[in-house]
Amino acid sequence: MHGPASPGWLLVALCAASGAYCLLRMRSGVEEQRRAAGGEALMGFAMAAMAVPAAAFTPPAWAWPCYAAVFGVAALRSLRWARTSAHHLHHSVGSAAMVYMSVVMTLSPGSSGGHHHAHGGSGPPLLTGALLLYFAGYVLLTGARLVPAVAAPAGGGGDGAVTVAGGGGGGTGWGDRPELARACRLSMGMAMVAMLLTM
């Protein structure tokens, strides 16, 4: 960030916590969920590394091409899996956004710091804007799905029960809670918006 380092450290903490929870989700008994969680863990930790303030760590010049290569492969793999789950399309867009930011940093003058420190080298405004619109929409949609839904009363005089959309059952493990997975994705979506805004 161009201001104090505090927002950068908050972004690091948010992304690292999301990545750590995604690692926990990889213990799920559902293969599709493990696969999605693996991609999200990679994204969370990579975003945390990118958000480290330049005053604390300056990545070497070869780091950005490596990021671009890793996330280019991740985007292609997600596209292949998109036939089984539409959520992998979102993974592809997220990976493509990481490739885009890495390429911008590779080509930017003085890009040894985090991508949010680029002073003159920003990406094409149209592409940056399109990615911002996509992730802002994703954040709003995911946030709306987390809003508690009020169930209709079963009888005429009973109190309405409040249930969380997508809430798990009593025997559901921490790695299989759909509302926690959505909250994790929401956090990473907000982090992506913050990173794109600083380009």
Coordinates of N, CA and C in Angstrom, one line a residue:
M1 N 0.8 -1.2 0.0 CA 0.0 0.0 0.0 C 0.9 1.2 0.0
H2 N 0.3 2.3 -0.5 CA 1.1 3.6 -0.5 C 1.2 4.3 0.8
G3 N 0.2 4.0 1.7 CA 0.2 4.6 3.0 C 1.0 3.8 4.0
P4 N 0.6 3.8 5.3 CA 1.3 3.0 6.3 C 1.3 1.5 6.0
A5 N 2.2 0.8 6.7 CA 2.4 -0.6 6.4 C 1.3 -1.4 7.1
S6 N 0.6 -0.8 8.0 CA -0.5 -1.6 8.8 C -1.5 -2.3 7.9
P7 N -2.1 -1.6 6.9 CA -3.0 -2.3 6.0 C -2.4 -3.4 5.3
G8 N -1.1 -3.3 4.9 CA -0.4 -4.4 4.2 C -0.3 -5.6 5.1
W9 N 0.0 -5.4 6.4 CA 0.1 -6.5 7.3 C -1.3 -7.1 7.6
L10 N -2.3 -6.3 7.7 CA -3.7 -6.9 7.8 C -4.0 -7.8 6.7
L11 N -3.7 -7.3 5.5 CA -3.9 -8.1 4.3 C -3.1 -9.5 4.3
V12 N -1.9 -9.4 4.8 CA -1.1 -10.6 4.9 C -1.8 -11.6 5.9
A13 N -2.2 -11.0 7.0 CA -2.9 -11.9 8.1 C -4.1 -12.5 7.5
L14 N -4.9 -11.7 6.8 CA -6.2 -12.2 6.3 C -6.0 -13.4 5.3
C15 N -5.0 -13.1 4.3 CA -4.8 -14.1 3.3 C -4.1 -15.4 3.9
A16 N -3.2 -15.2 4.9 CA -2.6 -16.4 5.5 C -3.5 -17.2 6.3
A17 N -4.5 -16.5 7.0 CA -5.5 -17.3 7.8 C -6.4 -18.0 6.8
S18 N -6.8 -17.4 5.7 CA -7.6 -18.1 4.7 C -6.9 -19.3 4.1
G19 N -5.6 -19.1 3.8 CA -4.8 -20.3 3.3 C -4.7 -21.4 4.3
A20 N -4.5 -21.0 5.6 CA -4.4 -22.1 6.6 C -5.7 -22.8 6.8
Y21 N -6.9 -22.1 6.7 CA -8.1 -22.8 6.8 C -8.4 -23.7 5.6
C22 N -7.9 -23.3 4.4 CA -8.0 -24.1 3.2 C -7.2 -25.4 3.3
L23 N -6.1 -25.3 4.0 CA -5.3 -26.5 4.3 C -6.1 -27.5 5.2
L24 N -6.8 -27.0 6.1 CA -7.6 -27.8 7.0 C -8.8 -28.4 6.2
R25 N -9.3 -27.7 5.2 CA -10.4 -28.3 4.4 C -9.9 -29.4 3.5
M26 N -8.6 -29.4 3.2 CA -8.0 -30.5 2.4 C -8.1 -31.9 3.0
R27 N -8.5 -31.9 4.3 CA -8.7 -33.2 5.0 C -10.1 -33.8 4.8
S28 N -10.9 -33.1 4.0 CA -12.2 -33.5 3.7 C -12.2 -34.9 3.1
G29 N -13.3 -35.7 3.3 CA -13.5 -37.0 2.6 C -14.0 -36.8 1.2
V30 N -14.4 -35.6 0.8 CA -14.9 -35.4 -0.6 C -13.8 -34.9 -1.5
E31 N -13.5 -35.7 -2.5 CA -12.3 -35.4 -3.4 C -12.5 -34.0 -4.0
E32 N -13.7 -33.7 -4.5 CA -13.9 -32.4 -5.2 C -13.6 -31.2 -4.2
Q33 N -14.0 -31.4 -2.9 CA -13.7 -30.4 -1.9 C -12.2 -30.3 -1.6
R34 N -11.5 -31.4 -1.6 CA -10.1 -31.4 -1.4 C -9.4 -30.6 -2.5
R35 N -9.8 -30.9 -3.7 CA -9.2 -30.3 -4.9 C -9.4 -28.8 -4.9
A36 N -10.6 -28.3 -4.6 CA -10.9 -26.9 -4.5 C -10.1 -26.2 -3.4
A37 N -10.1 -26.9 -2.3 CA -9.3 -26.3 -1.1 C -7.9 -26.2 -1.4
G38 N -7.3 -27.1 -2.1 CA -5.9 -27.0 -2.5 C -5.5 -25.8 -3.3
G39 N -6.4 -25.6 -4.3 CA -6.2 -24.4 -5.1 C -6.4 -23.1 -4.3
E40 N -7.3 -23.1 -3.4 CA -7.6 -21.9 -2.6 C -6.4 -21.7 -1.6
A41 N -5.9 -22.8 -1.1 CA -4.7 -22.6 -0.1 C -3.6 -22.0 -0.8
L42 N -3.3 -22.5 -2.0 CA -2.2 -21.9 -2.8 C -2.4 -20.4 -3.1
M43 N -3.6 -20.1 -3.4 CA -4.0 -18.7 -3.7 C -3.8 -17.8 -2.4
G44 N -4.3 -18.3 -1.3 CA -4.2 -17.6 0.0 C -2.8 -17.3 0.4
F45 N -1.9 -18.3 0.4 CA -0.6 -18.1 0.8 C 0.2 -17.2 -0.2
A46 N -0.1 -17.4 -1.5 CA 0.6 -16.5 -2.5 C 0.2 -15.1 -2.3
M47 N -1.1 -14.8 -2.1 CA -1.5 -13.5 -1.9 C -0.9 -12.9 -0.6
A48 N -0.8 -13.7 0.4 CA -0.2 -13.2 1.7 C 1.3 -12.8 1.4
A49 N 2.0 -13.6 0.6 CA 3.4 -13.3 0.3 C 3.5 -12.0 -0.5
M50 N 2.5 -11.8 -1.5 CA 2.6 -10.6 -2.3 C 2.2 -9.4 -1.5
A51 N 1.5 -9.5 -0.5 CA 1.0 -8.3 0.3 C 2.0 -7.9 1.3
V52 N 3.1 -8.6 1.6 CA 4.1 -8.2 2.6 C 4.6 -6.8 2.2
P53 N 4.6 -5.9 3.1 CA 5.1 -4.5 2.8 C 6.6 -4.5 2.3
A54 N 6.9 -3.7 1.3 CA 8.2 -3.7 0.8 C 9.3 -3.3 1.8
A55 N 8.9 -2.6 2.8 CA 9.8 -2.2 3.9 C 10.3 -3.4 4.7
A56 N 9.5 -4.4 4.7 CA 9.8 -5.6 5.5 C 10.6 -6.7 4.6
F57 N 10.2 -6.8 3.4 CA 10.8 -7.8 2.5 C 10.7 -7.3 1.0
T58 N 11.8 -7.4 0.3 CA 11.9 -7.1 -1.1 C 12.1 -8.4 -1.9
P59 N 11.1 -8.9 -2.6 CA 11.3 -10.1 -3.3 C 12.3 -9.9 -4.5
P60 N 13.1 -11.0 -4.8 CA 14.0 -10.9 -5.9 C 13.3 -10.7 -7.2
A61 N 14.0 -10.3 -8.2 CA 13.4 -10.0 -9.5 C 12.8 -11.2 -10.2
W62 N 13.3 -12.4 -9.9 CA 12.8 -13.6 -10.5 C 11.5 -14.1 -9.9
A63 N 11.1 -13.5 -8.8 CA 9.9 -14.0 -8.1 C 8.7 -13.8 -8.9
W64 N 8.6 -12.7 -9.6 CA 7.3 -12.4 -10.3 C 7.1 -13.3 -11.5
P65 N 8.2 -13.6 -12.4 CA 8.0 -14.6 -13.4 C 7.6 -16.0 -12.9
C66 N 8.1 -16.3 -11.7 CA 7.8 -17.6 -11.1 C 6.3 -17.6 -10.7
Y67 N 5.9 -16.5 -10.1 CA 4.5 -16.4 -9.7 C 3.6 -16.6 -11.0
A68 N 4.0 -15.9 -12.1 CA 3.2 -16.0 -13.3 C 3.1 -17.4 -13.8
A69 N 4.2 -18.1 -13.8 CA 4.3 -19.5 -14.3 C 3.4 -20.4 -13.5
V70 N 3.6 -20.3 -12.1 CA 2.8 -21.2 -11.2 C 1.3 -21.0 -11.4
F71 N 0.9 -19.7 -11.4 CA -0.5 -19.5 -11.5 C -1.1 -19.6 -13.0
G72 N -0.2 -19.6 -14.0 CA -0.6 -19.9 -15.3 C -1.0 -21.4 -15.4
V73 N -0.2 -22.2 -14.8 CA -0.5 -23.7 -14.7 C -1.7 -23.9 -13.9
A74 N -1.9 -23.2 -12.8 CA -3.1 -23.4 -11.9 C -4.3 -23.0 -12.7
A75 N -4.3 -21.9 -13.5 CA -5.4 -21.5 -14.2 C -5.8 -22.5 -15.2
L76 N -4.9 -23.1 -15.9 CA -5.2 -24.2 -16.9 C -5.8 -25.4 -16.2
R77 N -5.2 -25.8 -15.1 CA -5.8 -27.0 -14.4 C -7.2 -26.7 -13.9
S78 N -7.5 -25.5 -13.4 CA -8.8 -25.2 -13.0 C -9.8 -25.2 -14.1
L79 N -9.4 -24.8 -15.3 CA -10.2 -24.9 -16.5 C -10.6 -26.3 -16.8
R80 N -9.6 -27.2 -16.7 CA -9.9 -28.6 -17.0 C -10.9 -29.2 -16.0
W81 N -10.8 -28.8 -14.7 CA -11.7 -29.3 -13.7 C -13.1 -28.6 -13.8
A82 N -13.2 -27.5 -14.5 CA -14.5 -26.7 -14.5 C -15.6 -27.6 -15.1
R83 N -15.3 -28.6 -15.8 CA -16.4 -29.5 -16.3 C -17.1 -30.2 -15.2
T84 N -16.5 -30.4 -14.1 CA -17.1 -31.1 -13.0 C -17.7 -30.2 -11.9
S85 N -17.2 -28.9 -11.9 CA -17.7 -28.0 -10.9 C -17.5 -26.6 -11.4
A86 N -18.5 -25.8 -11.5 CA -18.5 -24.4 -12.0 C -17.6 -23.5 -11.1
H87 N -17.4 -23.9 -9.9 CA -16.5 -23.1 -9.0 C -15.1 -23.0 -9.5
H88 N -14.7 -24.0 -10.2 CA -13.3 -24.0 -10.7 C -13.1 -22.9 -11.8
L89 N -14.2 -22.4 -12.4 CA -14.1 -21.3 -13.3 C -13.6 -20.0 -12.5
H90 N -14.1 -19.9 -11.2 CA -13.7 -18.8 -10.4 C -12.2 -19.0 -10.0
H91 N -11.8 -20.2 -9.8 CA -10.4 -20.4 -9.5 C -9.5 -20.0 -10.7
S92 N -10.0 -20.3 -11.9 CA -9.3 -19.9 -13.1 C -9.1 -18.4 -13.2
V93 N -10.2 -17.7 -12.9 CA -10.2 -16.2 -13.0 C -9.2 -15.7 -11.9
G94 N -9.3 -16.2 -10.7 CA -8.4 -15.8 -9.7 C -6.9 -16.1 -10.0
S95 N -6.6 -17.2 -10.6 CA -5.3 -17.6 -11.0 C -4.8 -16.6 -12.1
A96 N -5.7 -16.4 -13.1 CA -5.4 -15.4 -14.2 C -5.1 -14.0 -13.7
A97 N -5.8 -13.6 -12.6 CA -5.6 -12.3 -12.0 C -4.2 -12.3 -11.4
M98 N -3.8 -13.4 -10.8 CA -2.5 -13.5 -10.2 C -1.4 -13.4 -11.2
V99 N -1.6 -14.1 -12.4 CA -0.7 -14.0 -13.5 C -0.6 -12.6 -14.0
Y100 N -1.7 -11.9 -14.1 CA -1.8 -10.5 -14.6 C -1.0 -9.6 -13.7
M101 N -1.2 -9.7 -12.4 CA -0.5 -8.8 -11.4 C 1.0 -9.1 -11.4
S102 N 1.4 -10.4 -11.6 CA 2.8 -10.8 -11.6 C 3.5 -10.2 -12.9
V103 N 2.8 -10.3 -14.0 CA 3.3 -9.8 -15.3 C 3.5 -8.3 -15.2
V104 N 2.5 -7.6 -14.6 CA 2.6 -6.1 -14.4 C 3.8 -5.8 -13.6
M105 N 4.0 -6.6 -12.5 CA 5.2 -6.3 -11.7 C 6.5 -6.6 -12.4
T106 N 6.5 -7.6 -13.2 CA 7.7 -8.0 -13.9 C 8.1 -6.8 -14.9
L107 N 7.1 -6.2 -15.5 CA 7.4 -5.2 -16.5 C 7.5 -3.8 -15.9
S108 N 7.1 -3.6 -14.6 CA 7.1 -2.3 -14.0 C 8.5 -1.9 -13.6
P109 N 8.8 -0.6 -13.8 CA 10.1 -0.1 -13.3 C 10.1 -0.1 -11.8
G110 N 11.2 -0.6 -11.2 CA 11.3 -0.6 -9.7 C 10.3 -1.5 -9.1
S111 N 10.1 -2.7 -9.7 CA 9.1 -3.6 -9.2 C 9.6 -4.6 -8.2
S112 N 10.7 -4.3 -7.6 CA 11.3 -5.3 -6.6 C 10.4 -5.4 -5.4
G113 N 9.6 -4.4 -5.1 CA 8.7 -4.5 -3.9 C 7.4 -5.2 -4.3
G114 N 6.5 -5.2 -3.3 CA 5.2 -5.9 -3.5 C 4.5 -5.2 -4.6
H115 N 3.5 -5.9 -5.2 CA 2.8 -5.3 -6.4 C 2.1 -4.0 -6.0
H116 N 1.7 -3.9 -4.7 CA 1.0 -2.7 -4.3 C 1.9 -1.5 -4.1
H117 N 3.2 -1.7 -4.5 CA 4.1 -0.5 -4.4 C 4.5 0.0 -5.8
A118 N 3.9 -0.5 -6.8 CA 4.3 -0.1 -8.2 C 3.8 1.4 -8.3
H119 N 4.7 2.2 -8.7 CA 4.4 3.7 -8.7 C 3.9 4.1 -10.1
G120 N 4.6 3.6 -11.1 CA 4.2 4.1 -12.4 C 3.7 2.9 -13.3
G121 N 4.0 1.7 -13.0 CA 3.7 0.6 -13.9 C 2.4 -0.1 -13.5
S122 N 1.3 0.4 -14.0 CA 0.1 -0.3 -13.7 C -0.3 -1.0 -15.0
G123 N -1.3 -2.0 -14.9 CA -1.7 -2.7 -16.0 C -2.7 -1.9 -16.9
P124 N -3.1 -2.5 -18.0 CA -4.1 -1.9 -18.8 C -5.4 -1.5 -18.0
P125 N -5.8 -0.3 -17.9 CA -7.0 0.1 -17.1 C -8.2 -0.8 -17.4
L126 N -8.5 -1.1 -18.7 CA -9.7 -1.9 -19.0 C -9.6 -3.3 -18.3
L127 N -8.5 -4.0 -18.4 CA -8.3 -5.3 -17.8 C -8.4 -5.2 -16.3
T128 N -7.7 -4.2 -15.7 CA -7.8 -4.0 -14.2 C -9.2 -3.8 -13.8
G129 N -9.9 -2.9 -14.6 CA -11.3 -2.6 -14.2 C -12.2 -3.8 -14.4
A130 N -12.0 -4.6 -15.4 CA -12.8 -5.8 -15.6 C -12.6 -6.8 -14.4
L131 N -11.4 -7.0 -14.0 CA -11.1 -7.9 -12.8 C -11.7 -7.3 -11.6
L132 N -11.6 -6.0 -11.4 CA -12.2 -5.4 -10.2 C -13.7 -5.6 -10.2
L133 N -14.4 -5.4 -11.3 CA -15.8 -5.6 -11.4 C -16.2 -7.1 -11.0
Y134 N -15.4 -8.0 -11.6 CA -15.7 -9.4 -11.3 C -15.5 -9.7 -9.9
F135 N -14.4 -9.3 -9.2 CA -14.2 -9.7 -7.9 C -15.1 -8.9 -6.9
A136 N -15.4 -7.7 -7.2 CA -16.4 -6.9 -6.4 C -17.8 -7.6 -6.5
G137 N -18.2 -8.1 -7.7 CA -19.4 -8.8 -7.8 C -19.4 -10.1 -7.0
Y138 N -18.3 -10.8 -7.1 CA -18.1 -12.1 -6.4 C -18.2 -11.9 -4.9
V139 N -17.6 -10.8 -4.4 CA -17.6 -10.5 -2.9 C -19.1 -10.2 -2.5
L140 N -19.8 -9.4 -3.3 CA -21.2 -9.1 -2.9 C -22.1 -10.4 -3.0
L141 N -21.9 -11.2 -4.0 CA -22.7 -12.4 -4.1 C -22.4 -13.4 -3.0
T142 N -21.1 -13.6 -2.7 CA -20.7 -14.5 -1.6 C -21.1 -14.0 -0.2
G143 N -21.0 -12.7 -0.1 CA -21.5 -12.1 1.2 C -23.0 -12.3 1.4
A144 N -23.7 -12.1 0.3 CA -25.2 -12.3 0.4 C -25.6 -13.7 0.8
R145 N -24.8 -14.7 0.3 CA -25.1 -16.1 0.6 C -24.8 -16.4 2.1
L146 N -24.0 -15.5 2.7 CA -23.6 -15.8 4.2 C -24.6 -15.1 5.1
V147 N -25.5 -14.3 4.6 CA -26.5 -13.6 5.4 C -27.5 -14.7 6.0
P148 N -27.7 -14.6 7.3 CA -28.7 -15.6 7.9 C -30.0 -15.5 7.3
A149 N -30.6 -16.7 7.0 CA -32.0 -16.7 6.4 C -32.9 -17.1 7.5
V150 N -34.1 -16.4 7.6 CA -35.1 -16.7 8.6 C -36.0 -17.7 8.1
A151 N -36.1 -18.9 8.8 CA -37.0 -19.9 8.4 C -38.5 -19.6 8.8
A152 N -39.4 -19.9 8.0 CA -40.8 -19.7 8.4 C -41.2 -20.5 9.6
P153 N -42.1 -20.0 10.5 CA -42.5 -20.8 11.6 C -43.2 -22.1 11.2
A154 N -42.9 -23.2 11.9 CA -43.5 -24.5 11.6 C -45.0 -24.5 11.9
G155 N -45.4 -23.9 13.0 CA -46.8 -23.8 13.4 C -47.3 -22.4 13.3
G156 N -48.5 -22.2 13.8 CA -49.1 -20.9 13.8 C -48.5 -19.9 14.8
G157 N -48.1 -20.4 16.0 CA -47.7 -19.5 17.0 C -46.2 -19.7 17.4
G158 N -45.4 -20.5 16.7 CA -44.0 -20.8 17.1 C -43.1 -19.6 16.7
D159 N -42.0 -19.5 17.4 CA -41.1 -18.5 17.0 C -40.3 -18.9 15.8
G160 N -39.9 -17.9 14.9 CA -39.2 -18.2 13.7 C -37.7 -18.6 14.1
A161 N -37.3 -19.7 13.5 CA -35.9 -20.2 13.8 C -35.0 -19.5 12.8
V162 N -33.8 -19.1 13.3 CA -32.8 -18.5 12.4 C -31.8 -19.5 12.0
T163 N -31.6 -19.7 10.7 CA -30.6 -20.7 10.3 C -29.6 -19.9 9.3
V164 N -28.3 -20.3 9.4 CA -27.3 -19.7 8.5 C -27.4 -20.5 7.2
A165 N -27.4 -19.7 6.1 CA -27.5 -20.4 4.8 C -26.3 -21.2 4.6
G166 N -26.5 -22.5 4.2 CA -25.4 -23.4 4.0 C -24.8 -23.9 5.2
G167 N -25.5 -23.8 6.4 CA -24.9 -24.2 7.6 C -24.7 -25.7 7.7
G168 N -23.7 -26.2 8.3 CA -23.4 -27.7 8.4 C -24.2 -28.3 9.5
G169 N -24.3 -29.6 9.5 CA -25.0 -30.4 10.5 C -24.1 -30.5 11.7
G170 N -24.7 -31.2 12.8 CA -24.0 -31.3 14.0 C -22.7 -32.1 13.9
G171 N -22.7 -33.1 13.0 CA -21.5 -33.9 12.9 C -20.5 -33.5 11.9
T172 N -20.7 -32.3 11.3 CA -19.8 -31.8 10.3 C -18.5 -31.3 10.9
G173 N -17.3 -31.7 10.3 CA -16.1 -31.3 10.8 C -15.8 -29.8 10.4
W174 N -14.8 -29.2 11.0 CA -14.4 -27.8 10.6 C -14.0 -27.7 9.2
G175 N -13.4 -28.7 8.6 CA -13.0 -28.7 7.2 C -14.2 -28.8 6.2
D176 N -15.3 -29.2 6.7 CA -16.5 -29.5 5.8 C -17.6 -28.5 6.0
R177 N -17.4 -27.4 6.7 CA -18.5 -26.4 6.9 C -18.6 -25.5 5.8
P178 N -19.7 -25.6 5.0 CA -19.8 -24.8 3.8 C -19.8 -23.3 4.1
E179 N -20.4 -22.9 5.2 CA -20.4 -21.4 5.5 C -19.0 -20.9 5.8
L180 N -18.2 -21.7 6.4 CA -16.8 -21.3 6.7 C -16.0 -21.3 5.4
A181 N -16.3 -22.2 4.5 CA -15.6 -22.2 3.1 C -16.0 -20.9 2.4
R182 N -17.3 -20.5 2.5 CA -17.7 -19.3 1.8 C -17.1 -18.1 2.4
A183 N -17.0 -18.1 3.8 CA -16.3 -16.9 4.4 C -14.8 -16.8 4.0
C184 N -14.2 -18.0 3.9 CA -12.8 -18.0 3.4 C -12.7 -17.4 2.0
R185 N -13.6 -17.8 1.1 CA -13.6 -17.3 -0.3 C -13.9 -15.8 -0.3
L186 N -14.8 -15.4 0.6 CA -15.1 -14.0 0.7 C -13.9 -13.2 1.1
S187 N -13.2 -13.7 2.1 CA -12.0 -13.0 2.5 C -11.0 -12.8 1.4
M188 N -10.7 -13.9 0.6 CA -9.8 -13.8 -0.4 C -10.3 -12.9 -1.6
G189 N -11.6 -12.9 -1.8 CA -12.1 -12.0 -2.8 C -11.9 -10.6 -2.4
M190 N -12.1 -10.2 -1.2 CA -11.9 -8.9 -0.7 C -10.4 -8.5 -0.8
A191 N -9.6 -9.5 -0.5 CA -8.1 -9.2 -0.6 C -7.7 -8.9 -2.0
M192 N -8.3 -9.7 -3.0 CA -8.0 -9.5 -4.4 C -8.5 -8.1 -4.8
V193 N -9.7 -7.7 -4.4 CA -10.1 -6.3 -4.7 C -9.1 -5.3 -4.2
A194 N -8.7 -5.4 -3.0 CA -7.7 -4.5 -2.4 C -6.4 -4.5 -3.2
M195 N -5.9 -5.6 -3.6 CA -4.7 -5.7 -4.4 C -4.9 -5.0 -5.7
L196 N -6.0 -5.3 -6.4 CA -6.2 -4.7 -7.7 C -6.4 -3.2 -7.6
L197 N -7.0 -2.7 -6.6 CA -7.2 -1.3 -6.4 C -5.9 -0.5 -6.3
T198 N -4.8 -1.2 -5.8 CA -3.6 -0.5 -5.6 C -2.6 -0.6 -6.8
M199 N -3.1 -1.2 -7.9 CA -2.2 -1.3 -9.1 C -2.2 0.0 -9.8

